[in-house]
Amino acid sequence: MFNYLRKRFTSHIRERSRRRARLVSKDGRCNIEFGNVEQSRFVFLIDIWTTILDLRWRYKMTIFISAFLGSWFLFGLLWYVVAYIHKDLPEFNPSINHTPCVENINGLTSAFLFSLETQVTIGYGFRCVTEQCATAIFLLIFQSILGVIINSFMCGAILAKISRSKNRAKTITFSKNAVISKRGGKLCLLIRVANLRKSLLIGSHIYGKLLKTTITPEGETIILDQVNIEFVVDAGNENLFFISPLTIYHIIDKNSPFFHMAAETILQQDFELVVFLDGTVEATSATCQVRTSYIPEEVLWGYRFAPIVSKTKEGKYRVDFQNFSKTVAVETPHCAFCLYNEKEAKAKEKKGYDNPGFVLSEGSETSDTKM
């Protein structure tokens, strides 16, 4: 038991030491931090709508509650001031013929309640503005207009936060690992992606970026240098019919950054493959982007994905997500360079450029016949 725990602990420590920093997490969040930004943070208040939408729910709800409670209390103070200046409060002992600006305001609490009734247009009928003073009428109009603005902005922000396409992206899932194997006689990097909803993504487009550190011929070190990775399916990489899980693949040819990698050296590479899927949500017509990433430890050389779609006896198509990320070992060349060299050698043999079975035999010399 002790040896087993020690082995598990040792393997866990090794895995943590091998863990690489990644720019994009598996669920699509970006791991980046901005430091020493010269512009003031007040510039985010200029685009207050985007700032509010990007806030976390706990901060958004705090602002939502604070906006209403703060405006109710502020206008409650103003109503109390109006009543105090006009001497409508009980401590001033108003006469029987005295007409107050607001009926039945006896203190700060009643002023707060009247402010709440005015802004949310409840109107119980117990407290009301009289025509005695223009200040109260102006304050009533101003609070009503401001209340509509606050209500529209905050409720709109909550609705926009709920209906953001970012939530739709959570129902698009990628396979845990990417695999490298032969497909159609070519060495390819394959990734599986699935739509968990029956509603489609319209105009879907999939592509990738390979992030790595490169050194230019001038000696400049570029961290997170981006290289385009083209992904295709059998019908192309645009306008995907995304009704069932798709296996997208990247052909490892001489123009691919994976061409010089091999099964023995891929784990020693330092790269991060980021995959993007863009599309339009069918229900809301809002654009949506899903992304994930793969590091060298998550790229399996010499594997393919297990079948996932089958047909039932009733004639329906069934997708078994238990095999979604399951892989099966297959015979695969250990590098793309070897595969293309093998193809070139076979092509030359077919054209007759080389015949390894040919043997040159020397014949014996014949003597001249005399006539």
Coordinates of C-alpha atoms in Angstrom, one line a residue, residues 19-360:
R19 CA 2.7 20.8 -16.9
R20 CA 3.1 23.6 -19.4
A21 CA 1.7 27.1 -19.3
R22 CA -1.1 27.5 -21.8
L23 CA -2.6 30.6 -23.2
V24 CA -6.1 29.1 -23.8
S25 CA -7.6 26.6 -21.3
K26 CA -9.6 23.6 -22.4
D27 CA -12.9 25.5 -21.9
G28 CA -11.7 28.5 -24.0
R29 CA -10.7 31.0 -21.3
C30 CA -7.6 33.0 -22.1
N31 CA -4.8 33.0 -19.5
I32 CA -3.2 36.4 -20.0
E33 CA -2.5 39.3 -17.8
F34 CA -2.0 43.0 -18.7
G35 CA 0.5 44.9 -16.8
N36 CA 1.7 48.6 -16.7
V37 CA -1.2 49.8 -18.8
E38 CA -0.6 53.5 -19.4
Q39 CA -4.2 54.4 -20.0
S40 CA -6.4 55.1 -16.9
R41 CA -9.0 52.6 -15.9
F42 CA -11.6 55.3 -16.4
V43 CA -11.4 54.7 -20.1
F44 CA -13.5 51.5 -19.4
L45 CA -16.3 53.8 -18.2
I46 CA -16.5 55.3 -21.7
D47 CA -17.8 52.0 -23.0
I48 CA -19.9 51.3 -19.9
W49 CA -22.2 48.9 -21.7
T50 CA -19.4 46.4 -22.6
T51 CA -17.9 46.9 -19.2
I52 CA -21.2 45.9 -17.5
L53 CA -21.6 42.9 -19.8
D54 CA -18.1 41.6 -19.1
L55 CA -18.6 41.7 -15.3
R56 CA -19.1 38.5 -13.4
W57 CA -22.6 37.8 -12.1
R58 CA -21.8 38.6 -8.5
Y59 CA -20.5 42.1 -9.4
K60 CA -23.4 42.6 -11.9
M61 CA -26.0 41.8 -9.3
T62 CA -24.3 44.0 -6.7
I63 CA -24.5 46.9 -9.1
F64 CA -28.1 46.1 -10.0
I65 CA -29.2 46.1 -6.4
S66 CA -27.0 49.1 -5.5
A67 CA -28.4 51.2 -8.4
F68 CA -32.0 50.8 -7.3
L69 CA -31.5 51.0 -3.6
G70 CA -29.1 54.0 -4.0
S71 CA -31.5 55.9 -6.2
W72 CA -34.4 55.2 -3.9
F73 CA -32.5 56.4 -0.9
L74 CA -31.0 59.5 -2.6
F75 CA -34.4 60.7 -3.8
G76 CA -35.8 59.8 -0.4
L77 CA -33.4 62.3 1.1
L78 CA -34.4 64.9 -1.5
W79 CA -38.1 64.4 -0.6
Y80 CA -37.3 64.8 3.0
V81 CA -35.4 68.0 2.3
V82 CA -38.4 69.4 0.4
A83 CA -40.7 68.5 3.3
Y84 CA -38.2 70.0 5.8
I85 CA -37.8 73.3 3.9
H86 CA -41.6 73.6 3.4
K87 CA -42.1 72.8 7.1
D88 CA -44.4 69.9 6.4
L89 CA -42.9 67.6 9.1
P90 CA -44.7 67.0 12.4
E91 CA -42.0 68.7 14.5
F92 CA -42.9 72.0 12.9
N93 CA -46.5 71.7 14.2
P94 CA -48.1 72.8 10.9
S95 CA -51.6 74.4 11.1
I96 CA -54.8 72.7 10.1
N97 CA -55.0 74.9 6.9
H98 CA -51.4 74.1 6.0
T99 CA -51.1 72.3 2.6
P100 CA -47.8 70.2 2.4
C101 CA -45.8 69.6 -0.8
V102 CA -46.3 65.8 -0.3
E103 CA -49.1 64.4 1.7
N104 CA -48.3 62.1 4.6
I105 CA -44.5 62.5 4.8
N106 CA -43.7 62.3 8.5
G107 CA -40.0 61.5 8.4
L108 CA -37.1 60.0 6.6
T109 CA -38.8 56.5 6.4
S110 CA -42.0 57.8 4.9
A111 CA -39.9 59.9 2.4
F112 CA -38.0 56.7 1.4
L113 CA -41.2 54.8 0.9
F114 CA -42.6 57.7 -1.3
S115 CA -39.4 57.7 -3.3
L116 CA -39.8 53.9 -3.9
E117 CA -43.5 54.2 -4.9
T118 CA -42.7 57.1 -7.3
Q119 CA -39.7 55.4 -9.1
V120 CA -41.3 51.9 -9.5
T121 CA -44.8 53.5 -10.3
I122 CA -46.6 51.5 -7.6
G123 CA -48.7 54.4 -6.3
Y124 CA -50.6 53.2 -3.3
G125 CA -52.5 56.4 -3.1
F126 CA -51.7 57.2 0.5
R127 CA -48.8 59.6 -0.3
C128 CA -49.1 62.0 -3.2
V129 CA -47.7 65.3 -4.5
T130 CA -49.9 68.4 -4.2
E131 CA -49.9 71.4 -6.4
Q132 CA -48.6 73.6 -3.6
C133 CA -44.9 73.8 -4.6
A134 CA -43.2 73.6 -8.0
T135 CA -40.1 72.1 -6.5
A136 CA -41.9 68.9 -5.6
I137 CA -43.5 68.7 -9.1
F138 CA -40.1 69.1 -10.8
L139 CA -38.5 66.5 -8.5
L140 CA -41.3 64.1 -9.3
I141 CA -40.8 64.5 -13.0
F142 CA -37.0 64.1 -12.7
Q143 CA -37.2 61.0 -10.6
S144 CA -39.7 59.3 -12.9
I145 CA -37.5 59.9 -16.0
L146 CA -34.3 58.8 -14.2
G147 CA -36.1 55.7 -12.9
V148 CA -37.1 54.7 -16.4
I149 CA -33.5 55.1 -17.6
I150 CA -32.1 53.1 -14.7
N151 CA -34.7 50.4 -15.1
S152 CA -34.1 50.1 -18.9
F153 CA -30.3 50.0 -18.6
M154 CA -30.1 47.5 -15.7
C155 CA -32.8 45.2 -17.0
G156 CA -31.3 45.3 -20.5
A157 CA -27.9 44.4 -19.1
I158 CA -29.3 41.4 -17.3
L159 CA -31.2 40.2 -20.4
A160 CA -28.1 40.7 -22.6
K161 CA -25.9 38.8 -20.1
I162 CA -28.3 35.9 -20.1
S163 CA -28.7 35.8 -23.9
R164 CA -25.0 36.2 -24.8
S165 CA -23.8 33.7 -27.3
K166 CA -20.9 32.8 -24.9
N167 CA -23.4 30.5 -23.1
R168 CA -24.2 28.8 -26.4
A169 CA -20.5 28.1 -26.9
K170 CA -20.6 25.8 -23.8
T171 CA -22.8 23.3 -25.7
I172 CA -20.0 22.9 -28.3
T173 CA -17.4 20.4 -27.1
F174 CA -14.0 19.3 -28.5
S175 CA -12.3 15.9 -27.9
K176 CA -9.9 15.8 -25.0
N177 CA -7.0 14.8 -27.2
A178 CA -5.9 15.3 -30.8
V179 CA -4.6 12.3 -32.7
I180 CA -2.1 11.9 -35.6
S181 CA -2.7 9.0 -38.0
K182 CA -3.2 8.3 -41.7
R183 CA -6.4 9.5 -43.4
G184 CA -6.9 9.1 -47.2
G185 CA -3.2 8.0 -47.6
K186 CA -2.0 11.2 -45.9
L187 CA -0.6 11.8 -42.5
C188 CA -3.2 14.0 -40.6
L189 CA -3.8 15.6 -37.3
L190 CA -7.4 14.9 -36.3
I191 CA -9.7 16.5 -33.7
R192 CA -13.3 15.7 -33.0
V193 CA -15.9 18.3 -32.3
A194 CA -19.6 17.9 -31.4
N195 CA -22.7 20.1 -31.1
L196 CA -24.7 19.0 -28.0
R197 CA -27.9 20.8 -29.1
K198 CA -30.1 19.8 -32.0
S199 CA -30.2 23.5 -33.2
L200 CA -27.5 24.2 -35.8
L201 CA -24.7 26.7 -36.0
I202 CA -25.2 28.5 -39.3
G203 CA -22.2 29.4 -41.5
S204 CA -19.7 27.6 -39.2
H205 CA -16.0 28.0 -40.0
I206 CA -13.2 26.2 -38.2
Y207 CA -9.5 27.1 -38.1
G208 CA -6.5 26.9 -35.9
K209 CA -3.4 28.8 -34.6
L210 CA -0.1 27.2 -33.6
L211 CA 1.5 29.2 -30.8
K212 CA 5.2 28.7 -30.2
T213 CA 8.4 30.6 -29.5
T214 CA 10.5 31.4 -32.5
I215 CA 13.8 33.1 -33.1
T216 CA 14.0 35.3 -36.2
P217 CA 17.2 35.4 -38.5
E218 CA 17.9 38.8 -36.9
G219 CA 18.1 37.1 -33.4
E220 CA 14.7 38.4 -32.2
T221 CA 12.8 36.1 -29.9
I222 CA 9.1 36.1 -30.5
I223 CA 7.0 34.5 -27.8
L224 CA 3.5 33.3 -28.8
D225 CA 4.3 33.5 -32.5
Q226 CA 1.2 32.5 -34.4
V227 CA 1.2 30.1 -37.4
N228 CA -2.0 29.4 -39.3
I229 CA -3.3 25.9 -39.2
E230 CA -5.9 24.9 -41.9
F231 CA -8.5 22.4 -40.7
V232 CA -10.9 20.7 -43.2
V233 CA -13.6 18.1 -43.2
D234 CA -14.6 16.0 -46.2
A235 CA -17.0 18.8 -47.3
G236 CA -14.7 21.7 -46.7
N237 CA -14.1 24.0 -43.7
E238 CA -16.9 26.4 -44.2
N239 CA -20.7 26.1 -43.9
L240 CA -20.5 22.9 -41.9
F241 CA -23.6 20.7 -41.6
F242 CA -23.1 20.5 -37.8
I243 CA -25.9 18.1 -36.9
S244 CA -23.6 15.3 -35.7
P245 CA -20.1 15.1 -34.3
L246 CA -17.4 15.9 -37.0
T247 CA -13.8 14.9 -37.2
I248 CA -11.8 17.7 -38.5
Y249 CA -8.2 17.1 -39.8
H250 CA -5.1 19.0 -40.7
I251 CA -3.0 17.5 -43.5
I252 CA 0.7 17.3 -42.4
D253 CA 2.4 18.2 -45.7
K254 CA 5.7 20.0 -46.4
N255 CA 4.0 23.4 -45.6
S256 CA 2.7 22.2 -42.2
P257 CA 4.6 23.1 -39.0
F258 CA 4.2 19.5 -37.9
F259 CA 6.1 18.1 -40.9
H260 CA 9.5 18.0 -39.1
M261 CA 8.0 16.5 -35.9
A262 CA 8.1 12.8 -35.2
A263 CA 6.5 10.4 -32.7
E264 CA 9.7 10.3 -30.7
T265 CA 10.2 14.1 -30.6
I266 CA 6.7 15.6 -30.3
L267 CA 6.7 15.6 -26.5
Q268 CA 9.9 17.6 -26.5
Q269 CA 8.3 20.3 -28.7
D270 CA 7.1 23.6 -27.1
F271 CA 3.8 24.6 -28.8
E272 CA 0.2 25.1 -28.2
L273 CA -2.5 24.4 -30.8
V274 CA -5.5 26.6 -30.4
V275 CA -8.6 25.6 -32.4
F276 CA -11.5 28.1 -33.1
L277 CA -15.0 27.4 -34.3
D278 CA -17.0 30.4 -35.4
G279 CA -20.7 30.3 -36.3
T280 CA -24.1 32.0 -36.0
V281 CA -26.6 30.8 -33.5
E282 CA -29.8 29.6 -35.3
A283 CA -32.2 30.8 -32.6
T284 CA -30.8 34.3 -31.9
S285 CA -28.7 35.1 -35.1
A286 CA -25.9 36.1 -32.7
T287 CA -22.3 35.2 -33.7
C288 CA -20.6 32.6 -31.5
Q289 CA -17.0 31.5 -31.1
V290 CA -15.8 28.3 -29.4
R291 CA -12.1 27.7 -28.7
T292 CA -9.9 25.1 -27.0
S293 CA -6.2 24.2 -27.1
Y294 CA -3.9 21.2 -27.2
I295 CA -0.3 21.0 -25.8
P296 CA 2.2 18.3 -26.9
E297 CA 1.1 15.9 -24.2
E298 CA -2.5 16.0 -25.5
V299 CA -1.5 15.1 -29.1
L300 CA -1.4 11.3 -29.5
W301 CA 0.7 9.9 -32.3
G302 CA -0.5 6.7 -33.9
Y303 CA -4.1 6.8 -32.8
R304 CA -7.5 7.4 -34.4
F305 CA -10.9 8.1 -32.9
A306 CA -13.3 5.3 -32.2
P307 CA -16.6 5.2 -34.2
I308 CA -19.4 7.2 -32.5
V309 CA -22.3 7.2 -35.0
S310 CA -24.5 4.1 -35.6
K311 CA -27.9 3.3 -37.1
T312 CA -30.6 1.7 -35.0
K313 CA -33.0 -1.0 -36.2
E314 CA -35.8 1.7 -36.3
G315 CA -33.8 3.6 -38.9
K316 CA -32.6 6.4 -36.5
Y317 CA -29.1 7.6 -36.2
R318 CA -27.6 7.3 -32.7
V319 CA -24.6 9.2 -31.4
D320 CA -22.8 7.5 -28.5
F321 CA -20.9 10.1 -26.6
Q322 CA -19.2 7.5 -24.4
N323 CA -16.8 7.0 -27.3
F324 CA -16.4 10.7 -28.1
S325 CA -12.8 11.0 -26.9
K326 CA -11.9 7.3 -27.0
T327 CA -8.9 6.5 -29.2
V328 CA -7.7 3.3 -30.9
A329 CA -4.1 2.6 -31.7
V330 CA -3.4 2.2 -35.4
E331 CA -0.3 1.6 -37.6
T332 CA 1.1 5.0 -38.4
P333 CA 4.5 6.2 -39.8
H334 CA 6.6 7.7 -37.1
C335 CA 7.1 10.9 -39.1
A336 CA 5.6 12.7 -42.1
F337 CA 9.0 12.8 -43.9
C338 CA 9.3 9.0 -43.8
L339 CA 5.8 8.7 -45.3
Y340 CA 6.5 11.0 -48.2
N341 CA 9.8 9.3 -48.9
E342 CA 8.1 5.9 -49.0
K343 CA 5.6 7.2 -51.5
E344 CA 8.2 8.7 -53.7
A345 CA 10.2 5.4 -53.7
K346 CA 7.1 3.4 -54.6
A347 CA 6.3 5.9 -57.4
K348 CA 9.8 5.6 -58.8
E349 CA 9.6 1.8 -58.7
K350 CA 6.3 1.9 -60.7
K351 CA 7.9 4.2 -63.3
G352 CA 10.9 1.9 -63.7
Y353 CA 13.6 4.2 -62.5
D354 CA 15.2 1.5 -60.4
N355 CA 15.1 -2.3 -60.5
P356 CA 16.7 -3.8 -57.4
G357 CA 16.3 -7.3 -58.9
F358 CA 18.3 -6.6 -62.0
V359 CA 21.6 -8.7 -62.2
L360 CA 24.3 -8.1 -64.8

